[in-house]
Each structure stands twice: as structure tokens, then as C-alpha cells.
PDB file of C-alpha atoms in Angstrom:
ATOM      1  CA  MET A   2      40.898  34.695 -78.610  1.00 46.00           C
ATOM      2  CA  ASP A   3      42.016  31.213 -77.542  1.00 52.00           C
ATOM      3  CA  SER A   4      45.197  31.541 -79.592  1.00 44.00           C
ATOM      4  CA  TYR A   5      46.291  34.351 -77.283  1.00 43.00           C
ATOM      5  CA  LYS A   6      45.514  32.372 -74.167  1.00 52.00           C
ATOM      6  CA  MET A   7      48.607  31.545 -72.113  1.00 59.00           C
ATOM      7  CA  GLU A   8      49.059  27.858 -71.405  1.00 69.00           C
ATOM      8  CA  GLU A   9      48.686  27.161 -67.693  1.00 80.00           C
ATOM      9  CA  ARG A  10      51.871  25.896 -66.076  1.00 87.00           C
ATOM     10  CA  ASN A  11      53.352  25.152 -62.697  1.00 89.00           C
ATOM     11  CA  ASN A  12      55.553  28.095 -61.702  1.00 91.00           C
ATOM     12  CA  LEU A  13      56.457  26.759 -58.273  1.00 92.00           C
ATOM     13  CA  TYR A  14      60.165  26.547 -57.494  1.00 92.00           C
ATOM     14  CA  PRO A  15      61.083  23.239 -55.797  1.00 90.00           C
ATOM     15  CA  VAL A  16      63.603  23.253 -52.959  1.00 92.00           C
ATOM     16  CA  PHE A  17      64.736  20.677 -50.408  1.00 93.00           C
ATOM     17  CA  LEU A  18      64.855  22.240 -46.965  1.00 95.00           C
ATOM     18  CA  LYS A  19      67.113  21.159 -44.091  1.00 95.00           C
ATOM     19  CA  VAL A  20      64.292  21.441 -41.584  1.00 95.00           C
ATOM     20  CA  LYS A  21      66.504  20.289 -38.732  1.00 96.00           C
ATOM     21  CA  ASN A  22      68.130  23.739 -39.061  1.00 97.00           C
ATOM     22  CA  LEU A  23      64.764  25.529 -39.181  1.00 98.00           C
ATOM     23  CA  SER A  24      61.871  25.978 -36.762  1.00 98.00           C
ATOM     24  CA  VAL A  25      58.448  24.780 -37.872  1.00 98.00           C
ATOM     25  CA  LEU A  26      55.166  25.732 -36.198  1.00 98.00           C
ATOM     26  CA  ILE A  27      51.940  23.796 -36.725  1.00 98.00           C
ATOM     27  CA  VAL A  28      48.824  25.609 -35.533  1.00 98.00           C
ATOM     28  CA  GLY A  29      46.145  23.066 -34.681  1.00 98.00           C
ATOM     29  CA  GLY A  30      45.901  19.640 -33.087  1.00 97.00           C
ATOM     30  CA  GLY A  31      43.212  17.811 -35.034  1.00 96.00           C
ATOM     31  CA  ASN A  32      43.219  15.335 -37.913  1.00 96.00           C
ATOM     32  CA  VAL A  33      44.756  17.719 -40.450  1.00 96.00           C
ATOM     33  CA  ALA A  34      47.504  18.754 -38.030  1.00 97.00           C
ATOM     34  CA  GLU A  35      48.319  15.111 -37.407  1.00 97.00           C
ATOM     35  CA  GLU A  36      48.406  14.444 -41.153  1.00 95.00           C
ATOM     36  CA  LYS A  37      50.790  17.355 -41.774  1.00 96.00           C
ATOM     37  CA  LEU A  38      53.009  16.338 -38.844  1.00 97.00           C
ATOM     38  CA  THR A  39      53.130  12.721 -40.026  1.00 95.00           C
ATOM     39  CA  PHE A  40      54.001  13.807 -43.562  1.00 91.00           C
ATOM     40  CA  LEU A  41      56.764  16.100 -42.328  1.00 95.00           C
ATOM     41  CA  LEU A  42      58.321  13.605 -39.927  1.00 96.00           C
ATOM     42  CA  LYS A  43      58.169  10.773 -42.435  1.00 92.00           C
ATOM     43  CA  SER A  44      60.359  12.795 -44.770  1.00 92.00           C
ATOM     44  CA  SER A  45      62.416  14.591 -42.094  1.00 95.00           C
ATOM     45  CA  PRO A  46      62.368  12.783 -38.729  1.00 96.00           C
ATOM     46  CA  ASP A  47      64.921  15.275 -37.395  1.00 96.00           C
ATOM     47  CA  ALA A  48      62.675  18.287 -38.047  1.00 97.00           C
ATOM     48  CA  LYS A  49      62.332  20.864 -35.264  1.00 97.00           C
ATOM     49  CA  VAL A  50      58.577  21.216 -34.765  1.00 98.00           C
ATOM     50  CA  THR A  51      56.316  23.003 -32.292  1.00 98.00           C
ATOM     51  CA  MET A  52      52.536  22.571 -32.227  1.00 98.00           C
ATOM     52  CA  VAL A  53      50.068  24.930 -30.575  1.00 98.00           C
ATOM     53  CA  SER A  54      46.438  24.006 -29.997  1.00 98.00           C
ATOM     54  CA  PRO A  55      43.833  23.925 -27.218  1.00 98.00           C
ATOM     55  CA  MET A  56      43.622  20.147 -27.732  1.00 97.00           C
ATOM     56  CA  PHE A  57      45.620  17.297 -29.284  1.00 97.00           C
ATOM     57  CA  ARG A  58      44.497  13.875 -30.482  1.00 96.00           C
ATOM     58  CA  GLU A  59      45.974  10.862 -28.689  1.00 96.00           C
ATOM     59  CA  LYS A  60      47.814   9.702 -31.826  1.00 96.00           C
ATOM     60  CA  THR A  61      49.237  13.184 -32.289  1.00 96.00           C
ATOM     61  CA  ILE A  62      50.497  13.211 -28.703  1.00 97.00           C
ATOM     62  CA  ALA A  63      52.135   9.799 -29.171  1.00 97.00           C
ATOM     63  CA  LEU A  64      53.768  10.902 -32.428  1.00 97.00           C
ATOM     64  CA  ALA A  65      54.958  14.159 -30.884  1.00 97.00           C
ATOM     65  CA  GLU A  66      56.531  12.373 -27.940  1.00 97.00           C
ATOM     66  CA  LYS A  67      58.252   9.857 -30.210  1.00 97.00           C
ATOM     67  CA  PHE A  68      59.895  12.581 -32.314  1.00 97.00           C
ATOM     68  CA  CYS A  69      60.477  15.187 -29.581  1.00 96.00           C
ATOM     69  CA  VAL A  70      57.890  17.580 -30.990  1.00 98.00           C
ATOM     70  CA  THR A  71      57.049  20.425 -28.607  1.00 98.00           C
ATOM     71  CA  ARG A  72      53.349  20.763 -27.753  1.00 98.00           C
ATOM     72  CA  VAL A  73      51.827  23.961 -26.394  1.00 98.00           C
ATOM     73  CA  THR A  74      48.265  23.651 -25.094  1.00 98.00           C
ATOM     74  CA  ASP A  75      46.862  27.073 -25.880  1.00 98.00           C
ATOM     75  CA  ILE A  76      44.863  28.996 -28.456  1.00 98.00           C
ATOM     76  CA  TYR A  77      46.812  30.631 -31.280  1.00 98.00           C
ATOM     77  CA  ASN A  78      48.606  33.881 -30.533  1.00 98.00           C
ATOM     78  CA  LYS A  79      51.040  35.633 -32.832  1.00 97.00           C
ATOM     79  CA  LYS A  80      53.651  35.459 -30.074  1.00 98.00           C
ATOM     80  CA  TYR A  81      54.108  31.811 -31.065  1.00 98.00           C
ATOM     81  CA  LEU A  82      55.513  32.936 -34.424  1.00 98.00           C
ATOM     82  CA  GLU A  83      58.632  34.278 -32.771  1.00 98.00           C
ATOM     83  CA  GLY A  84      61.692  32.424 -34.030  1.00 97.00           C
ATOM     84  CA  ARG A  85      59.702  30.332 -36.537  1.00 98.00           C
ATOM     85  CA  HIS A  86      60.728  29.985 -40.157  1.00 98.00           C
ATOM     86  CA  ILE A  87      57.820  27.914 -41.497  1.00 98.00           C
ATOM     87  CA  VAL A  88      54.208  27.882 -40.302  1.00 98.00           C
ATOM     88  CA  VAL A  89      51.363  25.499 -41.147  1.00 98.00           C
ATOM     89  CA  ALA A  90      47.804  26.449 -40.121  1.00 98.00           C
ATOM     90  CA  THR A  91      45.426  23.493 -39.801  1.00 98.00           C
ATOM     91  CA  THR A  92      42.583  24.569 -37.509  1.00 97.00           C
ATOM     92  CA  ASP A  93      38.929  24.050 -38.404  1.00 95.00           C
ATOM     93  CA  ILE A  94      38.236  27.754 -37.764  1.00 97.00           C
ATOM     94  CA  PRO A  95      38.791  29.720 -41.009  1.00 97.00           C
ATOM     95  CA  GLU A  96      39.171  33.030 -39.158  1.00 97.00           C
ATOM     96  CA  VAL A  97      42.058  31.648 -37.109  1.00 98.00           C
ATOM     97  CA  ASN A  98      43.811  30.249 -40.171  1.00 98.00           C
ATOM     98  CA  ILE A  99      43.462  33.562 -42.017  1.00 98.00           C
ATOM     99  CA  GLN A 100      44.822  35.411 -38.999  1.00 98.00           C
ATOM    100  CA  VAL A 101      47.836  33.089 -38.969  1.00 98.00           C
ATOM    101  CA  TRP A 102      48.361  33.905 -42.644  1.00 98.00           C
ATOM    102  CA  LYS A 103      48.098  37.649 -42.019  1.00 98.00           C
ATOM    103  CA  ASP A 104      50.523  37.507 -39.090  1.00 98.00           C
ATOM    104  CA  CYS A 105      53.022  35.469 -41.112  1.00 98.00           C
ATOM    105  CA  ARG A 106      52.718  37.888 -44.020  1.00 97.00           C
ATOM    106  CA  ALA A 107      53.472  40.801 -41.694  1.00 98.00           C
ATOM    107  CA  GLN A 108      56.573  39.014 -40.393  1.00 97.00           C
ATOM    108  CA  ALA A 109      57.796  37.603 -43.746  1.00 97.00           C
ATOM    109  CA  LYS A 110      57.411  33.973 -42.679  1.00 98.00           C
ATOM    110  CA  LEU A 111      56.582  31.119 -45.035  1.00 98.00           C
ATOM    111  CA  VAL A 112      53.045  29.899 -44.376  1.00 98.00           C
ATOM    112  CA  ASN A 113      50.753  27.139 -45.555  1.00 97.00           C
ATOM    113  CA  VAL A 114      47.046  27.241 -44.731  1.00 97.00           C
ATOM    114  CA  ALA A 115      45.889  23.667 -45.182  1.00 94.00           C
ATOM    115  CA  ASP A 116      43.483  23.077 -48.068  1.00 90.00           C
ATOM    116  CA  ASN A 117      43.442  26.771 -48.963  1.00 93.00           C
ATOM    117  CA  PRO A 118      45.861  27.400 -51.894  1.00 91.00           C
ATOM    118  CA  PRO A 119      45.410  31.211 -52.085  1.00 94.00           C
ATOM    119  CA  TYR A 120      46.834  31.401 -48.553  1.00 96.00           C
ATOM    120  CA  CYS A 121      49.873  29.215 -49.192  1.00 95.00           C
ATOM    121  CA  ASP A 122      53.475  30.232 -49.869  1.00 96.00           C
ATOM    122  CA  PHE A 123      54.291  26.565 -50.432  1.00 94.00           C
ATOM    123  CA  TYR A 124      52.584  23.198 -50.827  1.00 91.00           C
ATOM    124  CA  MET A 125      53.470  19.929 -49.120  1.00 87.00           C
ATOM    125  CA  GLY A 126      53.448  17.646 -52.181  1.00 82.00           C
ATOM    126  CA  GLY A 127      53.939  13.938 -52.680  1.00 85.00           C
ATOM    127  CA  ILE A 128      57.396  12.602 -51.813  1.00 87.00           C
ATOM    128  CA  VAL A 129      59.236   9.419 -52.736  1.00 87.00           C
ATOM    129  CA  SER A 130      62.343   8.610 -50.652  1.00 84.00           C
ATOM    130  CA  LYS A 131      64.863   5.836 -51.242  1.00 84.00           C
ATOM    131  CA  GLY A 132      68.072   6.409 -49.318  1.00 85.00           C
ATOM    132  CA  ASN A 133      69.774   9.531 -50.646  1.00 86.00           C
ATOM    133  CA  VAL A 134      67.295   9.796 -53.511  1.00 85.00           C
ATOM    134  CA  LYS A 135      64.198  11.913 -52.964  1.00 88.00           C
ATOM    135  CA  VAL A 136      61.596  12.851 -55.582  1.00 89.00           C
ATOM    136  CA  ALA A 137      59.035  15.585 -54.830  1.00 89.00           C
ATOM    137  CA  ILE A 138      55.788  15.843 -56.800  1.00 90.00           C
ATOM    138  CA  SER A 139      53.574  18.897 -57.203  1.00 88.00           C
ATOM    139  CA  THR A 140      50.287  19.400 -59.018  1.00 87.00           C
ATOM    140  CA  ASN A 141      50.361  23.144 -58.320  1.00 85.00           C
ATOM    141  CA  GLY A 142      47.912  22.645 -55.444  1.00 79.00           C
ATOM    142  CA  LYS A 143      45.240  21.406 -57.857  1.00 83.00           C
ATOM    143  CA  SER A 144      45.018  17.687 -57.113  1.00 84.00           C
ATOM    144  CA  PRO A 145      46.550  16.010 -54.033  1.00 80.00           C
ATOM    145  CA  THR A 146      45.024  12.731 -55.229  1.00 85.00           C
ATOM    146  CA  THR A 147      47.000  12.880 -58.475  1.00 89.00           C
ATOM    147  CA  ALA A 148      50.176  13.623 -56.511  1.00 85.00           C
ATOM    148  CA  LYS A 149      49.449  10.589 -54.349  1.00 86.00           C
ATOM    149  CA  ARG A 150      49.015   8.325 -57.394  1.00 89.00           C
ATOM    150  CA  LEU A 151      52.214   9.647 -58.977  1.00 91.00           C
ATOM    151  CA  ARG A 152      54.050   9.021 -55.710  1.00 86.00           C
ATOM    152  CA  GLN A 153      52.848   5.407 -55.726  1.00 88.00           C
ATOM    153  CA  PHE A 154      53.938   5.070 -59.356  1.00 90.00           C
ATOM    154  CA  PHE A 155      57.468   6.356 -58.692  1.00 86.00           C
ATOM    155  CA  GLU A 156      57.797   4.207 -55.573  1.00 85.00           C
ATOM    156  CA  GLU A 157      57.297   1.193 -57.818  1.00 87.00           C
ATOM    157  CA  VAL A 158      59.439   2.191 -60.806  1.00 84.00           C
ATOM    158  CA  ILE A 159      62.457   3.545 -58.909  1.00 82.00           C
ATOM    159  CA  PRO A 160      64.588   0.493 -58.040  1.00 81.00           C
ATOM    160  CA  GLU A 161      65.326  -0.264 -54.398  1.00 83.00           C
ATOM    161  CA  ASN A 162      69.068  -0.308 -55.108  1.00 81.00           C
ATOM    162  CA  VAL A 163      69.094   3.217 -56.558  1.00 80.00           C
ATOM    163  CA  ASP A 164      70.859   4.418 -53.399  1.00 78.00           C
ATOM    164  CA  ASP A 165      73.749   2.045 -54.112  1.00 78.00           C
ATOM    165  CA  LEU A 166      74.075   3.607 -57.568  1.00 74.00           C
ATOM    166  CA  VAL A 167      74.171   7.095 -56.064  1.00 75.00           C
ATOM    167  CA  LYS A 168      76.850   6.132 -53.550  1.00 78.00           C
ATOM    168  CA  ASN A 169      78.945   4.342 -56.172  1.00 68.00           C
ATOM    169  CA  LEU A 170      78.721   7.278 -58.577  1.00 66.00           C
ATOM    170  CA  ASN A 171      79.746   9.618 -55.792  1.00 72.00           C
ATOM    171  CA  GLU A 172      82.871   7.550 -55.155  1.00 70.00           C
ATOM    172  CA  TYR A 173      83.537   7.261 -58.903  1.00 62.00           C
ATOM    173  CA  ARG A 174      83.222  11.035 -59.287  1.00 66.00           C
ATOM    174  CA  LYS A 175      86.079  11.527 -56.820  1.00 73.00           C
ATOM    175  CA  THR A 176      88.414   9.537 -59.079  1.00 73.00           C
ATOM    176  CA  ILE A 177      87.639  11.428 -62.300  1.00 73.00           C
ATOM    177  CA  LYS A 178      90.365  13.758 -63.565  1.00 71.00           C
ATOM    178  CA  GLY A 179      89.866  17.083 -65.292  1.00 75.00           C
ATOM    179  CA  ASP A 180      87.877  20.252 -64.691  1.00 79.00           C
ATOM    180  CA  PHE A 181      84.213  20.500 -63.758  1.00 73.00           C
ATOM    181  CA  GLU A 182      82.899  20.301 -67.324  1.00 76.00           C
ATOM    182  CA  GLU A 183      85.013  17.240 -68.103  1.00 69.00           C
ATOM    183  CA  LYS A 184      83.759  15.495 -64.973  1.00 66.00           C
ATOM    184  CA  VAL A 185      80.155  16.272 -65.829  1.00 70.00           C
ATOM    185  CA  GLU A 186      80.653  14.957 -69.375  1.00 74.00           C
ATOM    186  CA  THR A 187      82.219  11.748 -68.074  1.00 69.00           C
ATOM    187  CA  LEU A 188      79.372  11.163 -65.613  1.00 64.00           C
ATOM    188  CA  ASN A 189      76.780  11.951 -68.292  1.00 72.00           C
ATOM    189  CA  GLU A 190      78.283   9.349 -70.615  1.00 68.00           C
ATOM    190  CA  PHE A 191      78.471   6.790 -67.828  1.00 62.00           C
ATOM    191  CA  THR A 192      74.875   7.269 -66.671  1.00 65.00           C
ATOM    192  CA  LYS A 193      73.617   7.394 -70.264  1.00 65.00           C
ATOM    193  CA  GLY A 194      74.974   3.889 -70.671  1.00 54.00           C
ATOM    194  CA  LEU A 195      73.056   2.715 -67.616  1.00 54.00           C
ATOM    195  CA  ILE A 196      69.800   4.168 -68.928  1.00 52.00           C
ATOM    196  CA  GLY A 197      70.424   2.654 -72.369  1.00 50.00           C
ATOM    197  CA  LYS A 198      71.023  -0.733 -70.812  1.00 46.00           C
ATOM    198  CA  LYS A 199      67.748  -0.454 -68.916  1.00 45.00           C
ATOM    199  CA  GLU A 200      65.867   0.422 -72.114  1.00 44.00           C
ATOM    200  CA  VAL A 201      67.279  -2.626 -73.886  1.00 39.00           C
ATOM    201  CA  GLU A 202      66.224  -4.843 -70.988  1.00 46.00           C
ATOM    202  CA  ASN A 203      62.717  -3.362 -71.123  1.00 46.00           C
ATOM    203  CA  ASP A 204      62.497  -4.027 -74.887  1.00 46.00           C
ATOM    204  CA  GLN A 205      63.213  -7.677 -74.241  1.00 46.00           C
ATOM    205  CA  ASP A 206      60.428  -8.044 -71.661  1.00 46.00           C
TER     206      ASP A 206
END
């Protein structure tokens, strides 16, 4: 029977959203809401965010004011979904979070109910950012701790000057002659040499 068993895999499709062009709603004002807001603003400080909650923690208020996040002191109502593209539910009342999910489903809005994978259209995974380079890590919602450790690993192994490489390659790309396939081949050969050089250096360590 095991031979017929399908191997479990991560079927999530990764995308990088321009959240400054979107409207994000966070329902809740407690610790989890603050964590989600911090995570979002760390990656995208220009994100357009609104929070709705009967109360907000002092640190959340300070963070919201620093990044021009709109705060609405009120209980959740589906009217707050109007104009939103992405919604994150973080309250400590399961019934409220499920209602947020139901309302988002009815209006075809992307929703994430914190710490409740069955009610998530997306996960907020681990992220490593160095200039123009950004690496996103997902464990398919199974282990945030593993994602955190992988993020720490990549933060160490990705060189600090990787952004210089990206910028230089972008300028170099503009000078390459030929059609698209020829340009890709040229860049592949060039970057292959860089990786090969790195491997030789590692062998000598």
C-alpha cells in the first residue's frame, strides 16, 4: 500500500507582492497582530495597512504611528473588508477569526488566520533581505521554527555584497548583444564562473 502513497510536497506558489499598491487589513491588536505587523513592515515598510481592534498594545501603537498604519478602535465588522486585498485575522477569539475567513471567502479576498493553516490562503514565511535580493522560505505551514532557522542560515551564507553583484549584472546585461536566449546564455556562463570560483575557494578552506 505504501508504494502507492503519494510523496507529500509543498504545492504553494511563491509570489512577491507590491504591497504598497495593495490594501492590507489586520484584524486584532494583541501580540500576534503586532508580530504580523512587524514582520510585514520589516519586509515592506511602504505597505498600506489598516488595523481594527477594540484595543491596541502600546508597542503596536508606536509602530503604527511610525509607519503611518491606520488604526480603527472597534470590534470586527465585515464593512472593514471594503477595498482590502489581503486580510490577516489575529484575534484570540476563534469565532471572530472564522467569521473573518468566511467573509473574505464570500468576497474573494486573500486571508490568513494566524496559527490556523486550514483557514489560510497564504502563509507569511521566513524572509531574508539583502538589498535587491530577497529569499522567502516556506515549510508549508508545518514548522515556523524550521523556517526561522533556515532564515538565520541564509542570512549568514548569503554575502553582504550580493546586492553589488545584482546591480553590476544588471548593468552588464544592458551591454550584451543578441536576442533574449543569447543574453540568458551569456549571463548563465558568467554567473556559473562566479559559482565555480566560490566552490574552489571553499575547497581550499
